[in-house]
Amino acid sequence: MGGSDTHQYLQYGSVVNTFDIPCSTISELKKAIENKQYAITISPDLHLRVKSASLTKKLMKELLVTKSIVC
């Protein structure tokens, strides 16, 4: 089971889990995971997405400091 720890919009869809069977309940989801009834797709541009998100975050922080808007 893959996961995507997304903090920036540029990273959405970097890792996608697709199930072979419909899962409508938690128990169905758990059973599908235990039976490995899923596929993990990792975006071919994953590294670009992560790098772009990191640069975006850095730029946003710099802009906030420049504008004297500190969180």
mmCIF file with all atom_site columns, N, CA, C and O in Angstrom, residues 8-11 47-63:
data_model
loop_
_atom_site.group_PDB
_atom_site.id
_atom_site.type_symbol
_atom_site.label_atom_id
_atom_site.label_alt_id
_atom_site.label_comp_id
_atom_site.label_asym_id
_atom_site.label_entity_id
_atom_site.label_seq_id
_atom_site.pdbx_PDB_ins_code
_atom_site.Cartn_x
_atom_site.Cartn_y
_atom_site.Cartn_z
_atom_site.occupancy
_atom_site.B_iso_or_equiv
_atom_site.pdbx_formal_charge
_atom_site.auth_seq_id
_atom_site.auth_comp_id
_atom_site.auth_asym_id
_atom_site.auth_atom_id
_atom_site.pdbx_PDB_model_num
ATOM 1  N N  . GLN A 1 8  ? 1.830  20.137 -0.619  1.00 0.00 ? 8  GLN A N  1
ATOM 2  C CA . GLN A 1 8  ? 1.688  21.158 -1.654  1.00 0.00 ? 8  GLN A CA 1
ATOM 3  C C  . GLN A 1 8  ? 0.822  20.593 -2.781  1.00 0.00 ? 8  GLN A C  1
ATOM 4  O O  . GLN A 1 8  ? 0.902  19.417 -3.110  1.00 0.00 ? 8  GLN A O  1
ATOM 5  N N  . TYR A 1 9  ? 0.044  21.468 -3.395  1.00 0.00 ? 9  TYR A N  1
ATOM 6  C CA . TYR A 1 9  ? -0.850 21.032 -4.477  1.00 0.00 ? 9  TYR A CA 1
ATOM 7  C C  . TYR A 1 9  ? -0.094 20.370 -5.622  1.00 0.00 ? 9  TYR A C  1
ATOM 8  O O  . TYR A 1 9  ? -0.647 19.521 -6.329  1.00 0.00 ? 9  TYR A O  1
ATOM 9  N N  . LEU A 1 10 ? 1.169  20.710 -5.806  1.00 0.00 ? 10 LEU A N  1
ATOM 10 C CA . LEU A 1 10 ? 1.954  20.125 -6.894  1.00 0.00 ? 10 LEU A CA 1
ATOM 11 C C  . LEU A 1 10 ? 2.195  18.629 -6.704  1.00 0.00 ? 10 LEU A C  1
ATOM 12 O O  . LEU A 1 10 ? 2.529  17.929 -7.646  1.00 0.00 ? 10 LEU A O  1
ATOM 13 N N  . GLN A 1 11 ? 2.016  18.145 -5.486  1.00 0.00 ? 11 GLN A N  1
ATOM 14 C CA . GLN A 1 11 ? 2.292  16.732 -5.199  1.00 0.00 ? 11 GLN A CA 1
ATOM 15 C C  . GLN A 1 11 ? 1.048  15.843 -5.289  1.00 0.00 ? 11 GLN A C  1
ATOM 16 O O  . GLN A 1 11 ? 1.175  14.620 -5.233  1.00 0.00 ? 11 GLN A O  1
ATOM 17 N N  . HIS A 1 47 ? 9.923  12.953 -8.730  1.00 0.00 ? 47 HIS A N  1
ATOM 18 C CA . HIS A 1 47 ? 11.033 13.769 -8.226  1.00 0.00 ? 47 HIS A CA 1
ATOM 19 C C  . HIS A 1 47 ? 10.858 15.234 -8.618  1.00 0.00 ? 47 HIS A C  1
ATOM 20 O O  . HIS A 1 47 ? 11.154 16.128 -7.823  1.00 0.00 ? 47 HIS A O  1
ATOM 21 N N  . LEU A 1 48 ? 10.356 15.485 -9.817  1.00 0.00 ? 48 LEU A N  1
ATOM 22 C CA . LEU A 1 48 ? 10.088 16.859 -10.253 1.00 0.00 ? 48 LEU A CA 1
ATOM 23 C C  . LEU A 1 48 ? 8.992  17.494 -9.398  1.00 0.00 ? 48 LEU A C  1
ATOM 24 O O  . LEU A 1 48 ? 9.097  18.656 -8.997  1.00 0.00 ? 48 LEU A O  1
ATOM 25 N N  . ARG A 1 49 ? 7.957  16.732 -9.091  1.00 0.00 ? 49 ARG A N  1
ATOM 26 C CA . ARG A 1 49 ? 6.870  17.241 -8.251  1.00 0.00 ? 49 ARG A CA 1
ATOM 27 C C  . ARG A 1 49 ? 7.368  17.603 -6.852  1.00 0.00 ? 49 ARG A C  1
ATOM 28 O O  . ARG A 1 49 ? 7.002  18.638 -6.304  1.00 0.00 ? 49 ARG A O  1
ATOM 29 N N  . VAL A 1 50 ? 8.195  16.746 -6.269  1.00 0.00 ? 50 VAL A N  1
ATOM 30 C CA . VAL A 1 50 ? 8.718  17.000 -4.929  1.00 0.00 ? 50 VAL A CA 1
ATOM 31 C C  . VAL A 1 50 ? 9.636  18.218 -4.949  1.00 0.00 ? 50 VAL A C  1
ATOM 32 O O  . VAL A 1 50 ? 9.536  19.101 -4.094  1.00 0.00 ? 50 VAL A O  1
ATOM 33 N N  . LYS A 1 51 ? 10.511 18.292 -5.928  1.00 0.00 ? 51 LYS A N  1
ATOM 34 C CA . LYS A 1 51 ? 11.431 19.424 -6.035  1.00 0.00 ? 51 LYS A CA 1
ATOM 35 C C  . LYS A 1 51 ? 10.655 20.721 -6.255  1.00 0.00 ? 51 LYS A C  1
ATOM 36 O O  . LYS A 1 51 ? 10.940 21.744 -5.627  1.00 0.00 ? 51 LYS A O  1
ATOM 37 N N  . SER A 1 52 ? 9.657  20.689 -7.122  1.00 0.00 ? 52 SER A N  1
ATOM 38 C CA . SER A 1 52 ? 8.845  21.881 -7.400  1.00 0.00 ? 52 SER A CA 1
ATOM 39 C C  . SER A 1 52 ? 8.106  22.347 -6.153  1.00 0.00 ? 52 SER A C  1
ATOM 40 O O  . SER A 1 52 ? 8.039  23.548 -5.871  1.00 0.00 ? 52 SER A O  1
ATOM 41 N N  . ALA A 1 53 ? 7.572  21.414 -5.412  1.00 0.00 ? 53 ALA A N  1
ATOM 42 C CA . ALA A 1 53 ? 6.862  21.764 -4.177  1.00 0.00 ? 53 ALA A CA 1
ATOM 43 C C  . ALA A 1 53 ? 7.818  22.370 -3.162  1.00 0.00 ? 53 ALA A C  1
ATOM 44 O O  . ALA A 1 53 ? 7.478  23.338 -2.475  1.00 0.00 ? 53 ALA A O  1
ATOM 45 N N  . SER A 1 54 ? 9.030  21.821 -3.072  1.00 0.00 ? 54 SER A N  1
ATOM 46 C CA . SER A 1 54 ? 10.029 22.363 -2.138  1.00 0.00 ? 54 SER A CA 1
ATOM 47 C C  . SER A 1 54 ? 10.415 23.784 -2.518  1.00 0.00 ? 54 SER A C  1
ATOM 48 O O  . SER A 1 54 ? 10.517 24.667 -1.654  1.00 0.00 ? 54 SER A O  1
ATOM 49 N N  . LEU A 1 55 ? 10.612 24.022 -3.808  1.00 0.00 ? 55 LEU A N  1
ATOM 50 C CA . LEU A 1 55 ? 10.958 25.363 -4.269  1.00 0.00 ? 55 LEU A CA 1
ATOM 51 C C  . LEU A 1 55 ? 9.811  26.341 -4.047  1.00 0.00 ? 55 LEU A C  1
ATOM 52 O O  . LEU A 1 55 ? 10.026 27.492 -3.661  1.00 0.00 ? 55 LEU A O  1
ATOM 53 N N  . THR A 1 56 ? 8.593  25.881 -4.273  1.00 0.00 ? 56 THR A N  1
ATOM 54 C CA . THR A 1 56 ? 7.415  26.728 -4.047  1.00 0.00 ? 56 THR A CA 1
ATOM 55 C C  . THR A 1 56 ? 7.326  27.122 -2.574  1.00 0.00 ? 56 THR A C  1
ATOM 56 O O  . THR A 1 56 ? 7.087  28.290 -2.248  1.00 0.00 ? 56 THR A O  1
ATOM 57 N N  . LYS A 1 57 ? 7.527  26.171 -1.702  1.00 0.00 ? 57 LYS A N  1
ATOM 58 C CA . LYS A 1 57 ? 7.475  26.444 -0.262  1.00 0.00 ? 57 LYS A CA 1
ATOM 59 C C  . LYS A 1 57 ? 8.552  27.454 0.138   1.00 0.00 ? 57 LYS A C  1
ATOM 60 O O  . LYS A 1 57 ? 8.299  28.403 0.890   1.00 0.00 ? 57 LYS A O  1
ATOM 61 N N  . LYS A 1 58 ? 9.760  27.262 -0.385  1.00 0.00 ? 58 LYS A N  1
ATOM 62 C CA . LYS A 1 58 ? 10.867 28.177 -0.085  1.00 0.00 ? 58 LYS A CA 1
ATOM 63 C C  . LYS A 1 58 ? 10.534 29.592 -0.562  1.00 0.00 ? 58 LYS A C  1
ATOM 64 O O  . LYS A 1 58 ? 10.741 30.564 0.168   1.00 0.00 ? 58 LYS A O  1
ATOM 65 N N  . LEU A 1 59 ? 10.021 29.716 -1.772  1.00 0.00 ? 59 LEU A N  1
ATOM 66 C CA . LEU A 1 59 ? 9.641  31.021 -2.317  1.00 0.00 ? 59 LEU A CA 1
ATOM 67 C C  . LEU A 1 59 ? 8.546  31.688 -1.496  1.00 0.00 ? 59 LEU A C  1
ATOM 68 O O  . LEU A 1 59 ? 8.600  32.890 -1.224  1.00 0.00 ? 59 LEU A O  1
ATOM 69 N N  . MET A 1 60 ? 7.558  30.910 -1.089  1.00 0.00 ? 60 MET A N  1
ATOM 70 C CA . MET A 1 60 ? 6.468  31.449 -0.280  1.00 0.00 ? 60 MET A CA 1
ATOM 71 C C  . MET A 1 60 ? 6.993  31.984 1.048   1.00 0.00 ? 60 MET A C  1
ATOM 72 O O  . MET A 1 60 ? 6.590  33.067 1.486   1.00 0.00 ? 60 MET A O  1
ATOM 73 N N  . LYS A 1 61 ? 7.913  31.251 1.668   1.00 0.00 ? 61 LYS A N  1
ATOM 74 C CA . LYS A 1 61 ? 8.501  31.710 2.927   1.00 0.00 ? 61 LYS A CA 1
ATOM 75 C C  . LYS A 1 61 ? 9.274  33.007 2.727   1.00 0.00 ? 61 LYS A C  1
ATOM 76 O O  . LYS A 1 61 ? 9.185  33.924 3.536   1.00 0.00 ? 61 LYS A O  1
ATOM 77 N N  . GLU A 1 62 ? 10.048 33.081 1.643   1.00 0.00 ? 62 GLU A N  1
ATOM 78 C CA . GLU A 1 62 ? 10.809 34.293 1.357   1.00 0.00 ? 62 GLU A CA 1
ATOM 79 C C  . GLU A 1 62 ? 9.880  35.485 1.131   1.00 0.00 ? 62 GLU A C  1
ATOM 80 O O  . GLU A 1 62 ? 10.148 36.591 1.602   1.00 0.00 ? 62 GLU A O  1
ATOM 81 N N  . LEU A 1 63 ? 8.787  35.263 0.428   1.00 0.00 ? 63 LEU A N  1
ATOM 82 C CA . LEU A 1 63 ? 7.826  36.332 0.168   1.00 0.00 ? 63 LEU A CA 1
ATOM 83 C C  . LEU A 1 63 ? 7.179  36.804 1.462   1.00 0.00 ? 63 LEU A C  1
ATOM 84 O O  . LEU A 1 63 ? 6.959  37.996 1.666   1.00 0.00 ? 63 LEU A O  1
#
